[in-house]
GROMACS .gro file of C-alpha atoms in nm:
model
  491
    1UNK     CA    1  17.292   2.827   9.742
    2UNK     CA    2  17.194   3.034  10.042
    3UNK     CA    3  17.295   3.385   9.935
    4UNK     CA    4  17.192   3.530  10.269
    5UNK     CA    5  17.444   3.311  10.454
    6UNK     CA    6  17.709   3.389  10.191
    7UNK     CA    7  17.658   3.763  10.232
    8UNK     CA    8  17.655   3.760  10.614
    9UNK     CA    9  17.969   3.542  10.623
   10UNK     CA   10  18.148   3.780  10.389
   11UNK     CA   11  18.049   4.085  10.594
   12UNK     CA   12  18.167   3.926  10.920
   13UNK     CA   13  18.504   3.844  10.762
   14UNK     CA   14  18.542   4.196  10.622
   15UNK     CA   15  18.439   4.378  10.940
   16UNK     CA   16  18.776   4.354  11.133
   17UNK     CA   17  18.956   4.540  10.859
   18UNK     CA   18  18.724   4.841  10.872
   19UNK     CA   19  18.843   5.160  11.031
   20UNK     CA   20  18.635   5.275  11.326
   21UNK     CA   21  18.365   5.518  11.213
   22UNK     CA   22  18.409   5.432  10.845
   23UNK     CA   23  18.100   5.471  10.626
   24UNK     CA   24  17.911   5.147  10.554
   25UNK     CA   25  17.920   5.054  10.181
   26UNK     CA   26  17.594   5.059   9.986
   27UNK     CA   27  17.382   4.744   9.947
   28UNK     CA   28  17.470   4.709   9.582
   29UNK     CA   29  17.844   4.741   9.647
   30UNK     CA   30  17.833   4.489   9.936
   31UNK     CA   31  17.658   4.235   9.715
   32UNK     CA   32  17.899   4.293   9.427
   33UNK     CA   33  18.205   4.259   9.656
   34UNK     CA   34  18.063   3.944   9.819
   35UNK     CA   35  17.993   3.770   9.486
   36UNK     CA   36  18.331   3.875   9.345
   37UNK     CA   37  18.516   3.734   9.648
   38UNK     CA   38  18.314   3.409   9.633
   39UNK     CA   39  18.396   3.363   9.264
   40UNK     CA   40  18.768   3.431   9.317
   41UNK     CA   41  18.790   3.191   9.614
   42UNK     CA   42  18.600   2.912   9.436
   43UNK     CA   43  18.296   2.918   9.666
   44UNK     CA   44  18.094   2.988   9.353
   45UNK     CA   45  18.233   2.765   9.081
   46UNK     CA   46  18.283   2.853   8.716
   47UNK     CA   47  17.974   2.776   8.507
   48UNK     CA   48  17.738   2.830   8.800
   49UNK     CA   49  17.414   3.012   8.713
   50UNK     CA   50  17.344   3.287   8.962
   51UNK     CA   51  16.997   3.343   9.102
   52UNK     CA   52  16.767   3.560   8.890
   53UNK     CA   53  16.784   3.921   8.994
   54UNK     CA   54  16.422   3.941   9.109
   55UNK     CA   55  16.449   3.621   9.318
   56UNK     CA   56  16.779   3.728   9.475
   57UNK     CA   57  16.640   4.071   9.564
   58UNK     CA   58  16.344   3.908   9.741
   59UNK     CA   59  16.570   3.658   9.922
   60UNK     CA   60  16.801   3.929  10.053
   61UNK     CA   61  16.532   4.190  10.111
   62UNK     CA   62  16.699   4.451   9.894
   63UNK     CA   63  16.602   4.649   9.586
   64UNK     CA   64  16.622   4.468   9.254
   65UNK     CA   65  16.826   4.757   9.112
   66UNK     CA   66  17.098   4.675   9.367
   67UNK     CA   67  17.119   4.319   9.233
   68UNK     CA   68  17.121   4.442   8.874
   69UNK     CA   69  17.407   4.682   8.957
   70UNK     CA   70  17.612   4.401   9.115
   71UNK     CA   71  17.557   4.171   8.816
   72UNK     CA   72  17.637   4.448   8.565
   73UNK     CA   73  17.961   4.533   8.747
   74UNK     CA   74  18.066   4.167   8.758
   75UNK     CA   75  17.988   4.135   8.386
   76UNK     CA   76  18.191   4.448   8.306
   77UNK     CA   77  18.492   4.298   8.482
   78UNK     CA   78  18.453   3.961   8.309
   79UNK     CA   79  18.349   3.754   8.610
   80UNK     CA   80  18.004   3.667   8.470
   81UNK     CA   81  17.828   3.669   8.138
   82UNK     CA   82  17.460   3.720   8.056
   83UNK     CA   83  17.305   3.438   7.856
   84UNK     CA   84  16.959   3.324   7.758
   85UNK     CA   85  16.949   3.099   8.065
   86UNK     CA   86  17.056   3.379   8.301
   87UNK     CA   87  17.373   3.519   8.459
   88UNK     CA   88  17.652   3.258   8.454
   89UNK     CA   89  17.996   3.264   8.616
   90UNK     CA   90  18.254   3.290   8.338
   91UNK     CA   91  18.509   3.015   8.271
   92UNK     CA   92  18.837   3.205   8.287
   93UNK     CA   93  19.056   2.959   8.480
   94UNK     CA   94  19.006   3.112   8.822
   95UNK     CA   95  18.971   2.781   9.006
   96UNK     CA   96  19.304   2.599   9.002
   97UNK     CA   97  19.460   2.326   9.209
   98UNK     CA   98  19.584   2.455   9.548
   99UNK     CA   99  19.946   2.565   9.535
  100UNK     CA  100  20.177   2.514   9.833
  101UNK     CA  101  20.343   2.827   9.969
  102UNK     CA  102  20.687   2.692   9.883
  103UNK     CA  103  20.587   2.670   9.517
  104UNK     CA  104  20.499   3.038   9.492
  105UNK     CA  105  20.792   3.177   9.691
  106UNK     CA  106  20.962   3.456   9.494
  107UNK     CA  107  21.284   3.358   9.319
  108UNK     CA  108  21.575   3.599   9.315
  109UNK     CA  109  21.814   3.630   9.023
  110UNK     CA  110  22.114   3.398   9.035
  111UNK     CA  111  22.356   3.688   9.075
  112UNK     CA  112  22.202   3.795   9.406
  113UNK     CA  113  22.051   3.471   9.538
  114UNK     CA  114  22.368   3.390   9.736
  115UNK     CA  115  22.399   3.735   9.890
  116UNK     CA  116  22.314   3.793  10.254
  117UNK     CA  117  22.260   4.120  10.432
  118UNK     CA  118  22.239   4.126  10.813
  119UNK     CA  119  21.982   4.408  10.813
  120UNK     CA  120  21.842   4.317  11.154
  121UNK     CA  121  22.187   4.356  11.310
  122UNK     CA  122  22.232   4.693  11.138
  123UNK     CA  123  21.913   4.823  11.297
  124UNK     CA  124  21.974   4.687  11.647
  125UNK     CA  125  22.308   4.867  11.705
  126UNK     CA  126  22.417   4.594  11.944
  127UNK     CA  127  22.768   4.588  12.098
  128UNK     CA  128  23.056   4.500  11.863
  129UNK     CA  129  22.859   4.567  11.543
  130UNK     CA  130  23.136   4.657  11.290
  131UNK     CA  131  23.124   4.989  11.111
  132UNK     CA  132  22.906   5.166  11.366
  133UNK     CA  133  23.049   5.496  11.495
  134UNK     CA  134  23.002   5.646  11.842
  135UNK     CA  135  22.661   5.791  11.770
  136UNK     CA  136  22.622   5.933  12.120
  137UNK     CA  137  22.935   6.147  12.062
  138UNK     CA  138  22.813   6.314  11.745
  139UNK     CA  139  22.768   6.693  11.785
  140UNK     CA  140  22.396   6.705  11.714
  141UNK     CA  141  22.343   7.070  11.820
  142UNK     CA  142  22.592   7.195  11.559
  143UNK     CA  143  22.445   6.965  11.295
  144UNK     CA  144  22.089   7.081  11.369
  145UNK     CA  145  22.193   7.444  11.328
  146UNK     CA  146  22.360   7.364  10.994
  147UNK     CA  147  22.046   7.182  10.879
  148UNK     CA  148  21.819   7.467  10.987
  149UNK     CA  149  22.029   7.721  10.798
  150UNK     CA  150  22.038   7.491  10.496
  151UNK     CA  151  21.658   7.467  10.481
  152UNK     CA  152  21.630   7.845  10.508
  153UNK     CA  153  21.855   7.872  10.203
  154UNK     CA  154  21.658   7.615  10.001
  155UNK     CA  155  21.427   7.768   9.743
  156UNK     CA  156  21.211   7.631   9.461
  157UNK     CA  157  21.518   7.603   9.239
  158UNK     CA  158  21.671   7.350   9.482
  159UNK     CA  159  21.372   7.115   9.486
  160UNK     CA  160  21.456   6.932   9.164
  161UNK     CA  161  21.691   6.634   9.139
  162UNK     CA  162  22.002   6.850   9.133
  163UNK     CA  163  22.322   6.804   8.936
  164UNK     CA  164  22.459   6.454   8.904
  165UNK     CA  165  22.793   6.559   9.057
  166UNK     CA  166  22.632   6.695   9.375
  167UNK     CA  167  22.633   7.032   9.548
  168UNK     CA  168  22.919   7.255   9.430
  169UNK     CA  169  23.004   7.388   9.778
  170UNK     CA  170  23.024   7.036   9.921
  171UNK     CA  171  23.241   6.914   9.633
  172UNK     CA  172  23.479   7.205   9.691
  173UNK     CA  173  23.493   7.135  10.065
  174UNK     CA  174  23.562   6.765  10.003
  175UNK     CA  175  23.839   6.840   9.753
  176UNK     CA  176  24.014   7.080   9.992
  177UNK     CA  177  23.988   6.834  10.281
  178UNK     CA  178  24.127   6.542  10.078
  179UNK     CA  179  24.419   6.740   9.937
  180UNK     CA  180  24.532   6.840  10.286
  181UNK     CA  181  24.449   6.529  10.490
  182UNK     CA  182  24.497   6.241  10.246
  183UNK     CA  183  24.732   6.371   9.977
  184UNK     CA  184  24.469   6.319   9.707
  185UNK     CA  185  24.537   6.495   9.376
  186UNK     CA  186  24.207   6.655   9.289
  187UNK     CA  187  23.994   6.962   9.241
  188UNK     CA  188  23.619   7.000   9.278
  189UNK     CA  189  23.556   6.904   8.913
  190UNK     CA  190  23.676   6.550   8.990
  191UNK     CA  191  23.450   6.501   9.294
  192UNK     CA  192  23.113   6.327   9.270
  193UNK     CA  193  22.882   6.322   9.573
  194UNK     CA  194  22.711   5.984   9.615
  195UNK     CA  195  22.478   5.821   9.865
  196UNK     CA  196  22.763   5.634  10.033
  197UNK     CA  197  23.028   5.379   9.948
  198UNK     CA  198  22.778   5.119   9.831
  199UNK     CA  199  22.630   5.362   9.582
  200UNK     CA  200  22.982   5.452   9.463
  201UNK     CA  201  23.073   5.085   9.418
  202UNK     CA  202  22.755   5.018   9.223
  203UNK     CA  203  22.827   5.315   8.997
  204UNK     CA  204  23.186   5.197   8.936
  205UNK     CA  205  23.072   4.844   8.858
  206UNK     CA  206  22.811   4.963   8.607
  207UNK     CA  207  23.016   5.232   8.433
  208UNK     CA  208  23.376   5.103   8.435
  209UNK     CA  209  23.322   4.736   8.348
  210UNK     CA  210  23.104   4.517   8.128
  211UNK     CA  211  22.919   4.203   8.230
  212UNK     CA  212  23.165   3.915   8.237
  213UNK     CA  213  23.470   4.132   8.311
  214UNK     CA  214  23.692   4.024   8.599
  215UNK     CA  215  23.689   4.216   8.926
  216UNK     CA  216  23.952   4.148   9.192
  217UNK     CA  217  23.834   4.161   9.551
  218UNK     CA  218  24.031   4.119   9.870
  219UNK     CA  219  23.976   3.777  10.029
  220UNK     CA  220  23.858   3.800  10.301
  221UNK     CA  221  23.711   4.135  10.213
  222UNK     CA  222  23.427   4.382  10.225
  223UNK     CA  223  23.091   4.225  10.161
  224UNK     CA  224  22.952   4.536   9.989
  225UNK     CA  225  23.211   4.524   9.709
  226UNK     CA  226  23.130   4.161   9.644
  227UNK     CA  227  22.759   4.243   9.631
  228UNK     CA  228  22.801   4.539   9.394
  229UNK     CA  229  23.024   4.350   9.151
  230UNK     CA  230  22.815   4.037   9.157
  231UNK     CA  231  22.497   4.236   9.095
  232UNK     CA  232  22.667   4.388   8.789
  233UNK     CA  233  22.741   4.038   8.652
  234UNK     CA  234  23.117   4.072   8.692
  235UNK     CA  235  23.334   3.766   8.746
  236UNK     CA  236  23.486   3.779   9.094
  237UNK     CA  237  23.850   3.681   9.147
  238UNK     CA  238  23.942   3.648   9.516
  239UNK     CA  239  24.295   3.775   9.587
  240UNK     CA  240  24.468   3.682   9.911
  241UNK     CA  241  24.565   3.941  10.170
  242UNK     CA  242  24.881   3.939  10.382
  243UNK     CA  243  25.040   4.175  10.636
  244UNK     CA  244  25.104   4.429  10.355
  245UNK     CA  245  24.754   4.420  10.208
  246UNK     CA  246  24.636   4.283   9.874
  247UNK     CA  247  24.894   4.030   9.754
  248UNK     CA  248  24.838   3.937   9.388
  249UNK     CA  249  25.068   3.676   9.234
  250UNK     CA  250  25.209   3.678   8.884
  251UNK     CA  251  24.967   3.408   8.779
  252UNK     CA  252  24.676   3.623   8.895
  253UNK     CA  253  24.779   3.896   8.649
  254UNK     CA  254  24.825   3.637   8.371
  255UNK     CA  255  24.525   3.411   8.426
  256UNK     CA  256  24.268   3.650   8.573
  257UNK     CA  257  24.356   3.989   8.425
  258UNK     CA  258  24.125   4.233   8.602
  259UNK     CA  259  23.915   4.521   8.481
  260UNK     CA  260  23.848   4.641   8.837
  261UNK     CA  261  24.068   4.602   9.146
  262UNK     CA  262  23.902   4.677   9.479
  263UNK     CA  263  24.131   4.761   9.773
  264UNK     CA  264  24.102   4.898  10.129
  265UNK     CA  265  24.467   5.001  10.172
  266UNK     CA  266  24.447   5.225  10.481
  267UNK     CA  267  24.291   4.958  10.703
  268UNK     CA  268  24.209   4.635  10.523
  269UNK     CA  269  23.857   4.524  10.597
  270UNK     CA  270  23.829   4.301  10.794
  271UNK     CA  271  24.185   4.193  10.883
  272UNK     CA  272  24.322   4.543  10.952
  273UNK     CA  273  24.642   4.526  10.742
  274UNK     CA  274  24.793   4.849  10.607
  275UNK     CA  275  24.912   4.826  10.248
  276UNK     CA  276  25.284   4.901  10.225
  277UNK     CA  277  25.417   5.179  10.006
  278UNK     CA  278  25.604   4.928   9.788
  279UNK     CA  279  25.283   4.730   9.734
  280UNK     CA  280  25.090   5.049   9.648
  281UNK     CA  281  25.342   5.166   9.388
  282UNK     CA  282  25.364   4.820   9.231
  283UNK     CA  283  24.986   4.795   9.210
  284UNK     CA  284  24.960   5.127   9.025
  285UNK     CA  285  25.222   5.021   8.772
  286UNK     CA  286  25.072   4.676   8.714
  287UNK     CA  287  24.714   4.805   8.692
  288UNK     CA  288  24.820   5.066   8.436
  289UNK     CA  289  24.986   4.795   8.226
  290UNK     CA  290  24.678   4.571   8.249
  291UNK     CA  291  24.433   4.851   8.162
  292UNK     CA  292  24.261   4.806   8.498
  293UNK     CA  293  24.092   5.053   8.730
  294UNK     CA  294  24.188   5.053   9.097
  295UNK     CA  295  23.893   5.131   9.324
  296UNK     CA  296  24.050   5.267   9.642
  297UNK     CA  297  23.807   5.253   9.932
  298UNK     CA  298  23.989   5.466  10.190
  299UNK     CA  299  23.799   5.297  10.469
  300UNK     CA  300  23.894   5.408  10.822
  301UNK     CA  301  24.175   5.634  10.700
  302UNK     CA  302  24.052   5.911  10.932
  303UNK     CA  303  24.118   5.704  11.245
  304UNK     CA  304  24.486   5.618  11.263
  305UNK     CA  305  24.587   5.510  11.616
  306UNK     CA  306  24.957   5.431  11.575
  307UNK     CA  307  25.227   5.516  11.323
  308UNK     CA  308  25.224   5.783  11.054
  309UNK     CA  309  24.937   5.746  10.806
  310UNK     CA  310  25.029   5.670  10.445
  311UNK     CA  311  24.898   5.898  10.173
  312UNK     CA  312  24.622   5.769   9.949
  313UNK     CA  313  24.719   5.542   9.661
  314UNK     CA  314  24.546   5.792   9.431
  315UNK     CA  315  24.799   6.064   9.514
  316UNK     CA  316  25.114   5.860   9.451
  317UNK     CA  317  25.119   5.917   9.074
  318UNK     CA  318  24.972   6.192   8.858
  319UNK     CA  319  24.825   5.945   8.610
  320UNK     CA  320  24.726   5.672   8.856
  321UNK     CA  321  24.424   5.475   8.724
  322UNK     CA  322  24.247   5.514   9.059
  323UNK     CA  323  23.890   5.597   9.156
  324UNK     CA  324  23.901   5.711   9.517
  325UNK     CA  325  23.601   5.643   9.744
  326UNK     CA  326  23.510   5.786  10.083
  327UNK     CA  327  23.204   5.808  10.304
  328UNK     CA  328  23.061   6.033  10.572
  329UNK     CA  329  22.826   5.759  10.695
  330UNK     CA  330  23.097   5.586  10.899
  331UNK     CA  331  23.270   5.907  11.008
  332UNK     CA  332  22.957   6.099  11.114
  333UNK     CA  333  22.643   5.883  11.128
  334UNK     CA  334  22.504   5.608  10.900
  335UNK     CA  335  22.164   5.770  10.840
  336UNK     CA  336  22.335   6.062  10.662
  337UNK     CA  337  22.391   5.839  10.355
  338UNK     CA  338  22.643   6.066  10.184
  339UNK     CA  339  22.978   5.971  10.035
  340UNK     CA  340  23.203   6.079   9.751
  341UNK     CA  341  23.411   5.961   9.457
  342UNK     CA  342  23.721   6.126   9.315
  343UNK     CA  343  23.786   6.028   8.955
  344UNK     CA  344  24.077   6.107   8.719
  345UNK     CA  345  24.028   6.434   8.525
  346UNK     CA  346  23.978   6.260   8.190
  347UNK     CA  347  23.711   6.032   8.336
  348UNK     CA  348  23.504   6.308   8.499
  349UNK     CA  349  23.311   6.434   8.189
  350UNK     CA  350  23.251   6.080   8.065
  351UNK     CA  351  23.126   5.962   8.404
  352UNK     CA  352  22.908   6.272   8.436
  353UNK     CA  353  22.713   6.170   8.124
  354UNK     CA  354  22.691   5.805   8.222
  355UNK     CA  355  22.590   5.873   8.581
  356UNK     CA  356  22.323   6.115   8.468
  357UNK     CA  357  22.160   5.834   8.269
  358UNK     CA  358  22.135   5.590   8.560
  359UNK     CA  359  22.100   5.792   8.881
  360UNK     CA  360  21.909   6.094   9.009
  361UNK     CA  361  22.043   6.309   9.290
  362UNK     CA  362  21.868   6.442   9.598
  363UNK     CA  363  21.948   6.526   9.963
  364UNK     CA  364  21.988   6.893   9.878
  365UNK     CA  365  21.956   7.022  10.234
  366UNK     CA  366  22.189   6.756  10.375
  367UNK     CA  367  22.457   6.844  10.119
  368UNK     CA  368  22.429   7.215  10.196
  369UNK     CA  369  22.444   7.146  10.569
  370UNK     CA  370  22.745   6.916  10.534
  371UNK     CA  371  22.934   7.173  10.330
  372UNK     CA  372  22.884   7.427  10.610
  373UNK     CA  373  22.968   7.164  10.874
  374UNK     CA  374  23.306   7.108  10.705
  375UNK     CA  375  23.379   7.474  10.627
  376UNK     CA  376  23.298   7.584  10.985
  377UNK     CA  377  23.555   7.340  11.125
  378UNK     CA  378  23.303   7.112  11.299
  379UNK     CA  379  23.411   6.815  11.088
  380UNK     CA  380  23.783   6.827  11.170
  381UNK     CA  381  23.713   6.891  11.540
  382UNK     CA  382  23.480   6.592  11.547
  383UNK     CA  383  23.745   6.373  11.381
  384UNK     CA  384  24.005   6.472  11.641
  385UNK     CA  385  23.767   6.383  11.924
  386UNK     CA  386  23.677   6.053  11.762
  387UNK     CA  387  24.041   5.954  11.712
  388UNK     CA  388  24.101   5.991  12.084
  389UNK     CA  389  23.776   5.818  12.175
  390UNK     CA  390  23.828   5.523  11.941
  391UNK     CA  391  24.188   5.489  12.057
  392UNK     CA  392  24.066   5.459  12.417
  393UNK     CA  393  23.801   5.206  12.319
  394UNK     CA  394  24.047   5.000  12.116
  395UNK     CA  395  24.291   4.990  12.410
  396UNK     CA  396  24.014   4.891  12.650
  397UNK     CA  397  23.901   4.609  12.419
  398UNK     CA  398  24.257   4.480  12.373
  399UNK     CA  399  24.318   4.482  12.750
  400UNK     CA  400  23.993   4.298  12.819
  401UNK     CA  401  24.071   4.035  12.554
  402UNK     CA  402  24.420   3.979  12.696
  403UNK     CA  403  24.273   3.936  13.044
  404UNK     CA  404  23.967   3.723  12.971
  405UNK     CA  405  24.023   3.551  12.633
  406UNK     CA  406  24.386   3.440  12.656
  407UNK     CA  407  24.421   3.110  12.470
  408UNK     CA  408  24.079   3.147  12.308
  409UNK     CA  409  24.149   3.417  12.045
  410UNK     CA  410  24.443   3.591  11.875
  411UNK     CA  411  24.392   3.955  11.779
  412UNK     CA  412  24.519   4.113  11.457
  413UNK     CA  413  24.499   4.464  11.316
  414UNK     CA  414  24.415   4.761  11.532
  415UNK     CA  415  24.653   5.022  11.388
  416UNK     CA  416  24.348   5.224  11.290
  417UNK     CA  417  23.977   5.218  11.238
  418UNK     CA  418  23.690   5.103  11.456
  419UNK     CA  419  23.729   4.725  11.467
  420UNK     CA  420  23.963   4.440  11.558
  421UNK     CA  421  23.987   4.100  11.394
  422UNK     CA  422  24.026   3.803  11.630
  423UNK     CA  423  24.115   3.450  11.512
  424UNK     CA  424  23.946   3.180  11.718
  425UNK     CA  425  24.205   2.948  11.875
  426UNK     CA  426  23.931   2.757  12.056
  427UNK     CA  427  23.792   2.449  11.876
  428UNK     CA  428  23.466   2.618  11.773
  429UNK     CA  429  23.311   2.748  11.452
  430UNK     CA  430  23.279   3.125  11.428
  431UNK     CA  431  22.930   3.099  11.283
  432UNK     CA  432  22.808   2.908  11.588
  433UNK     CA  433  22.973   3.153  11.825
  434UNK     CA  434  22.805   3.435  11.635
  435UNK     CA  435  22.464   3.269  11.658
  436UNK     CA  436  22.485   3.215  12.034
  437UNK     CA  437  22.627   3.565  12.091
  438UNK     CA  438  22.324   3.713  11.915
  439UNK     CA  439  22.104   3.542  12.173
  440UNK     CA  440  22.313   3.714  12.442
  441UNK     CA  441  22.272   4.061  12.292
  442UNK     CA  442  22.602   4.092  12.102
  443UNK     CA  443  22.700   4.101  11.734
  444UNK     CA  444  23.015   3.893  11.681
  445UNK     CA  445  23.042   3.894  11.303
  446UNK     CA  446  23.198   3.566  11.174
  447UNK     CA  447  23.526   3.624  10.989
  448UNK     CA  448  23.450   3.328  10.763
  449UNK     CA  449  23.155   3.519  10.611
  450UNK     CA  450  23.398   3.772  10.464
  451UNK     CA  451  23.553   3.503  10.241
  452UNK     CA  452  23.426   3.428   9.894
  453UNK     CA  453  23.236   3.095   9.892
  454UNK     CA  454  23.470   2.805   9.827
  455UNK     CA  455  23.783   2.985   9.947
  456UNK     CA  456  23.751   2.945  10.324
  457UNK     CA  457  24.055   2.817  10.515
  458UNK     CA  458  24.106   2.744  10.885
  459UNK     CA  459  24.296   3.070  10.940
  460UNK     CA  460  23.977   3.267  10.873
  461UNK     CA  461  23.776   3.113  11.154
  462UNK     CA  462  23.735   3.416  11.376
  463UNK     CA  463  23.537   3.721  11.481
  464UNK     CA  464  23.523   4.083  11.365
  465UNK     CA  465  23.472   4.309  11.667
  466UNK     CA  466  23.353   4.664  11.611
  467UNK     CA  467  23.432   4.883  11.910
  468UNK     CA  468  23.318   5.221  11.778
  469UNK     CA  469  22.978   5.202  11.948
  470UNK     CA  470  23.098   5.044  12.277
  471UNK     CA  471  23.200   5.258  12.575
  472UNK     CA  472  23.546   5.185  12.718
  473UNK     CA  473  23.408   5.111  13.065
  474UNK     CA  474  23.170   4.851  12.920
  475UNK     CA  475  23.440   4.646  12.745
  476UNK     CA  476  23.541   4.431  13.042
  477UNK     CA  477  23.190   4.305  13.113
  478UNK     CA  478  23.113   4.246  12.747
  479UNK     CA  479  23.433   4.051  12.685
  480UNK     CA  480  23.357   3.831  12.987
  481UNK     CA  481  23.017   3.767  12.830
  482UNK     CA  482  23.198   3.684  12.505
  483UNK     CA  483  23.413   3.434  12.693
  484UNK     CA  484  23.102   3.271  12.837
  485UNK     CA  485  22.956   3.242  12.487
  486UNK     CA  486  23.271   3.078  12.346
  487UNK     CA  487  23.296   2.836  12.637
  488UNK     CA  488  22.930   2.742  12.608
  489UNK     CA  489  22.981   2.659  12.240
  490UNK     CA  490  23.288   2.455  12.332
  491UNK     CA  491  23.065   2.257  12.569
   0.00000   0.00000   0.00000
């Protein structure tokens, strides 16, 4: 074996990874690293006797002590052993048959292997991405001032993990806001600050149900609820949705008695239905009888565009078995990653202990800043502006669809929120339309992806169009581009 060639080849291969100006390793370390790499790669096979230290030193023109150091380090790590016949590469099973990349691909657990998360879309903020607010309309100057004051108030005592319930001032501000605006029955002791709705759902799934319990989800429905429940090993029961929201049948209560019931009653996601008062009251009564928890995700309740808003399900009965969820990520900006849960009084101390065992809190400055943002009135003023803005954007999108997509789609929902649902009347698959639209710089989320696998029907072949991040004057041109996409798929 030509050790000189081996060493020079190794050094040439290692050179590109060196930082400019980095110190050159010592002779002994370069030799050790070269021999180690050659043994691991199979260039030097197991059982091979290495050159005697004196001979190798002469061949490479280096000190014998450098060779002895390299051999001693390799022996200490188990790569070689010293025998009567010299230094021999150890037989530890390093050389194995080549393995194809597909054979070593990481395998996810069964409960999450079927889950998909369009993270690239979330980062791109392309037109019509659902759930994205008007980020350019957020009052950054006021928020910066709140953050600056918050950091000035932060001391060493704030730098720990914080209480599991969250900042006391923020919890009080949330409780006051919900009592006035949503009719929620609560005080600050019932409020838990979380890192958003997904974190709240995960906490509910892990603390309110056991593996194998049944969780009802709206079908089609919010992907995040499906992911949280599936990750907690719950059995998912898809419940159909109609014009009045979640529509369970008698046989659902008998044959798939739930432990958790997930609903988006203010603006069903993604179809946009508003759950009727009769349906809300019946659900409370039936859930109480079944020993089930209702998880009320009050999604989009802040943005009601027509008709009087209905109070939260949680506030309709004093003993309602409801855990109420809300988020600031959709109302303010996604990077904030703050939300909240309101739990029944009897559940609060129990959940406090359980949550403390599985989660650690942070975002101290953000919570302090948000509490001031709400107390100073910035939050309610921002909501009023956004209601008007989203109403204008919804109207512009509807008008553009009526003008350019007549006969191709039928729109549903739109009484509130930041998105419309549009059934495709054209003979095309929504997944194909979505794929082509992505190539044209738009996110047209397929409605079929919101259905639980195996439950898809023709009525859920459509598109979910988020208009929160699209300016009203841009709607016409974008909808014409959407028409071109649909027609190109039609051929």
